[in-house]
Amino acid sequence: MGDTADIPYDELAPEQRAVTRHQWDVDIRATREALNYAERFASKGRAYVEAASDESVIRRSGAR
């Protein structure tokens, strides 16, 4: 299909749009997996909260 980086999304053929959306999914997944806010906050000693799978709140002290 060739490089479509310079073509506006709305001008891509349906197949090219599908490939583009797939690549977006791959890129977003990789970015999200690389984020580690717990590690970042802990390294700065910052407290934070997060949601547990049961929707309860987990409080983290941020203690080093």
mmCIF file of N, CA and C in Angstrom, residues 8-55:
data_model
loop_
_atom_site.group_PDB
_atom_site.id
_atom_site.type_symbol
_atom_site.label_atom_id
_atom_site.label_comp_id
_atom_site.label_asym_id
_atom_site.label_seq_id
_atom_site.Cartn_x
_atom_site.Cartn_y
_atom_site.Cartn_z
ATOM 1 N N PRO A 8 -4.054 12.797 4.498
ATOM 2 C CA PRO A 8 -5.043 12.939 5.569
ATOM 3 C C PRO A 8 -5.864 11.660 5.721
ATOM 4 N N TYR A 9 -6.180 11.303 6.940
ATOM 5 C CA TYR A 9 -6.912 10.077 7.231
ATOM 6 C C TYR A 9 -8.186 9.969 6.400
ATOM 7 N N ASP A 10 -8.923 11.060 6.293
ATOM 8 C CA ASP A 10 -10.205 11.038 5.564
ATOM 9 C C ASP A 10 -10.038 10.752 4.074
ATOM 10 N N GLU A 11 -8.837 10.895 3.560
ATOM 11 C CA GLU A 11 -8.594 10.633 2.141
ATOM 12 C C GLU A 11 -8.049 9.233 1.872
ATOM 13 N N LEU A 12 -7.835 8.450 2.917
ATOM 14 C CA LEU A 12 -7.327 7.092 2.755
ATOM 15 C C LEU A 12 -8.438 6.165 2.280
ATOM 16 N N ALA A 13 -8.047 5.127 1.566
ATOM 17 C CA ALA A 13 -8.982 4.073 1.177
ATOM 18 C C ALA A 13 -9.383 3.304 2.439
ATOM 19 N N PRO A 14 -10.537 2.641 2.432
ATOM 20 C CA PRO A 14 -10.979 1.903 3.625
ATOM 21 C C PRO A 14 -9.929 0.924 4.166
ATOM 22 N N GLU A 15 -9.231 0.230 3.285
ATOM 23 C CA GLU A 15 -8.193 -0.712 3.731
ATOM 24 C C GLU A 15 -7.051 0.023 4.420
ATOM 25 N N GLN A 16 -6.672 1.169 3.890
ATOM 26 C CA GLN A 16 -5.602 1.958 4.493
ATOM 27 C C GLN A 16 -6.033 2.508 5.851
ATOM 28 N N ARG A 17 -7.301 2.874 5.969
ATOM 29 C CA ARG A 17 -7.807 3.348 7.260
ATOM 30 C C ARG A 17 -7.735 2.234 8.296
ATOM 31 N N ALA A 18 -8.068 1.021 7.896
ATOM 32 C CA ALA A 18 -8.014 -0.116 8.816
ATOM 33 C C ALA A 18 -6.585 -0.347 9.300
ATOM 34 N N VAL A 19 -5.639 -0.282 8.375
ATOM 35 C CA VAL A 19 -4.228 -0.450 8.746
ATOM 36 C C VAL A 19 -3.799 0.669 9.692
ATOM 37 N N THR A 20 -4.216 1.886 9.408
ATOM 38 C CA THR A 20 -3.864 3.037 10.242
ATOM 39 C C THR A 20 -4.445 2.878 11.649
ATOM 40 N N ARG A 21 -5.709 2.484 11.748
ATOM 41 C CA ARG A 21 -6.332 2.296 13.069
ATOM 42 C C ARG A 21 -5.637 1.182 13.848
ATOM 43 N N HIS A 22 -5.253 0.133 13.161
ATOM 44 C CA HIS A 22 -4.517 -0.952 13.826
ATOM 45 C C HIS A 22 -3.194 -0.424 14.386
ATOM 46 N N GLN A 23 -2.487 0.360 13.598
ATOM 47 C CA GLN A 23 -1.205 0.900 14.065
ATOM 48 C C GLN A 23 -1.412 1.837 15.242
ATOM 49 N N TRP A 24 -2.477 2.626 15.201
ATOM 50 C CA TRP A 24 -2.781 3.489 16.347
ATOM 51 C C TRP A 24 -2.980 2.637 17.592
ATOM 52 N N ASP A 25 -3.743 1.543 17.474
ATOM 53 C CA ASP A 25 -3.980 0.654 18.617
ATOM 54 C C ASP A 25 -2.667 0.099 19.168
ATOM 55 N N VAL A 26 -1.796 -0.342 18.281
ATOM 56 C CA VAL A 26 -0.500 -0.884 18.700
ATOM 57 C C VAL A 26 0.308 0.191 19.421
ATOM 58 N N ASP A 27 0.365 1.384 18.845
ATOM 59 C CA ASP A 27 1.140 2.486 19.434
ATOM 60 C C ASP A 27 0.584 2.906 20.792
ATOM 61 N N ILE A 28 -0.738 3.011 20.895
ATOM 62 C CA ILE A 28 -1.364 3.413 22.159
ATOM 63 C C ILE A 28 -1.133 2.361 23.227
ATOM 64 N N ARG A 29 -1.274 1.091 22.865
ATOM 65 C CA ARG A 29 -1.041 0.005 23.820
ATOM 66 C C ARG A 29 0.389 0.050 24.349
ATOM 67 N N ALA A 30 1.352 0.243 23.459
ATOM 68 C CA ALA A 30 2.758 0.302 23.880
ATOM 69 C C ALA A 30 3.011 1.495 24.798
ATOM 70 N N THR A 31 2.400 2.620 24.476
ATOM 71 C CA THR A 31 2.570 3.811 25.313
ATOM 72 C C THR A 31 1.979 3.578 26.700
ATOM 73 N N ARG A 32 0.787 3.015 26.759
ATOM 74 C CA ARG A 32 0.144 2.763 28.046
ATOM 75 C C ARG A 32 0.929 1.756 28.881
ATOM 76 N N GLU A 33 1.463 0.725 28.244
ATOM 77 C CA GLU A 33 2.230 -0.280 28.976
ATOM 78 C C GLU A 33 3.531 0.287 29.522
ATOM 79 N N ALA A 34 4.061 1.305 28.858
ATOM 80 C CA ALA A 34 5.318 1.917 29.300
ATOM 81 C C ALA A 34 5.111 2.887 30.465
ATOM 82 N N LEU A 35 3.886 3.330 30.681
ATOM 83 C CA LEU A 35 3.609 4.255 31.777
ATOM 84 C C LEU A 35 3.646 3.513 33.095
ATOM 85 N N ASN A 36 4.325 4.069 34.047
ATOM 86 C CA ASN A 36 4.367 3.472 35.381
ATOM 87 C C ASN A 36 4.323 4.604 36.395
ATOM 88 N N TYR A 37 3.119 5.106 36.628
ATOM 89 C CA TYR A 37 2.978 6.223 37.547
ATOM 90 C C TYR A 37 3.315 5.830 38.976
ATOM 91 N N ALA A 38 3.025 4.595 39.364
ATOM 92 C CA ALA A 38 3.365 4.154 40.717
ATOM 93 C C ALA A 38 4.861 4.310 40.950
ATOM 94 N N GLU A 39 5.649 3.907 39.981
ATOM 95 C CA GLU A 39 7.108 4.033 40.100
ATOM 96 C C GLU A 39 7.530 5.502 40.141
ATOM 97 N N ARG A 40 6.927 6.300 39.282
ATOM 98 C CA ARG A 40 7.256 7.733 39.255
ATOM 99 C C ARG A 40 6.923 8.407 40.580
ATOM 100 N N PHE A 41 5.712 8.147 41.095
ATOM 101 C CA PHE A 41 5.315 8.770 42.356
ATOM 102 C C PHE A 41 6.189 8.279 43.498
ATOM 103 N N ALA A 42 6.460 6.990 43.545
ATOM 104 C CA ALA A 42 7.286 6.434 44.614
ATOM 105 C C ALA A 42 8.683 7.045 44.604
ATOM 106 N N SER A 43 9.244 7.245 43.421
ATOM 107 C CA SER A 43 10.593 7.815 43.348
ATOM 108 C C SER A 43 10.640 9.245 43.870
ATOM 109 N N LYS A 44 9.475 9.917 43.871
ATOM 110 C CA LYS A 44 9.410 11.297 44.376
ATOM 111 C C LYS A 44 8.791 11.369 45.765
ATOM 112 N N GLY A 45 8.436 10.196 46.321
ATOM 113 C CA GLY A 45 7.844 10.166 47.647
ATOM 114 C C GLY A 45 6.438 10.746 47.690
ATOM 115 N N ARG A 46 5.736 10.720 46.581
ATOM 116 C CA ARG A 46 4.388 11.300 46.509
ATOM 117 C C ARG A 46 3.324 10.241 46.782
ATOM 118 N N ALA A 47 2.371 10.602 47.619
ATOM 119 C CA ALA A 47 1.228 9.729 47.875
ATOM 120 C C ALA A 47 0.274 9.828 46.690
ATOM 121 N N TYR A 48 -0.511 8.761 46.493
ATOM 122 C CA TYR A 48 -1.498 8.768 45.417
ATOM 123 C C TYR A 48 -2.579 7.741 45.716
ATOM 124 N N VAL A 49 -3.662 7.816 44.987
ATOM 125 C CA VAL A 49 -4.737 6.833 45.115
ATOM 126 C C VAL A 49 -4.979 6.196 43.759
ATOM 127 N N GLU A 50 -5.538 4.999 43.788
ATOM 128 C CA GLU A 50 -5.896 4.322 42.553
ATOM 129 C C GLU A 50 -7.151 3.498 42.800
ATOM 130 N N ALA A 51 -7.818 3.123 41.733
ATOM 131 C CA ALA A 51 -9.029 2.320 41.840
ATOM 132 C C ALA A 51 -8.680 0.844 41.745
ATOM 133 N N ALA A 52 -9.248 0.056 42.638
ATOM 134 C CA ALA A 52 -9.084 -1.388 42.601
ATOM 135 C C ALA A 52 -10.104 -1.975 41.630
ATOM 136 N N SER A 53 -9.931 -3.223 41.279
ATOM 137 C CA SER A 53 -10.844 -3.864 40.330
ATOM 138 C C SER A 53 -12.268 -3.938 40.871
ATOM 139 N N ASP A 54 -12.427 -3.906 42.206
ATOM 140 C CA ASP A 54 -13.768 -3.930 42.806
ATOM 141 C C ASP A 54 -14.318 -2.514 43.016
ATOM 142 N N GLU A 55 -13.646 -1.533 42.452
ATOM 143 C CA GLU A 55 -14.018 -0.118 42.486
ATOM 144 C C GLU A 55 -13.754 0.556 43.826
#
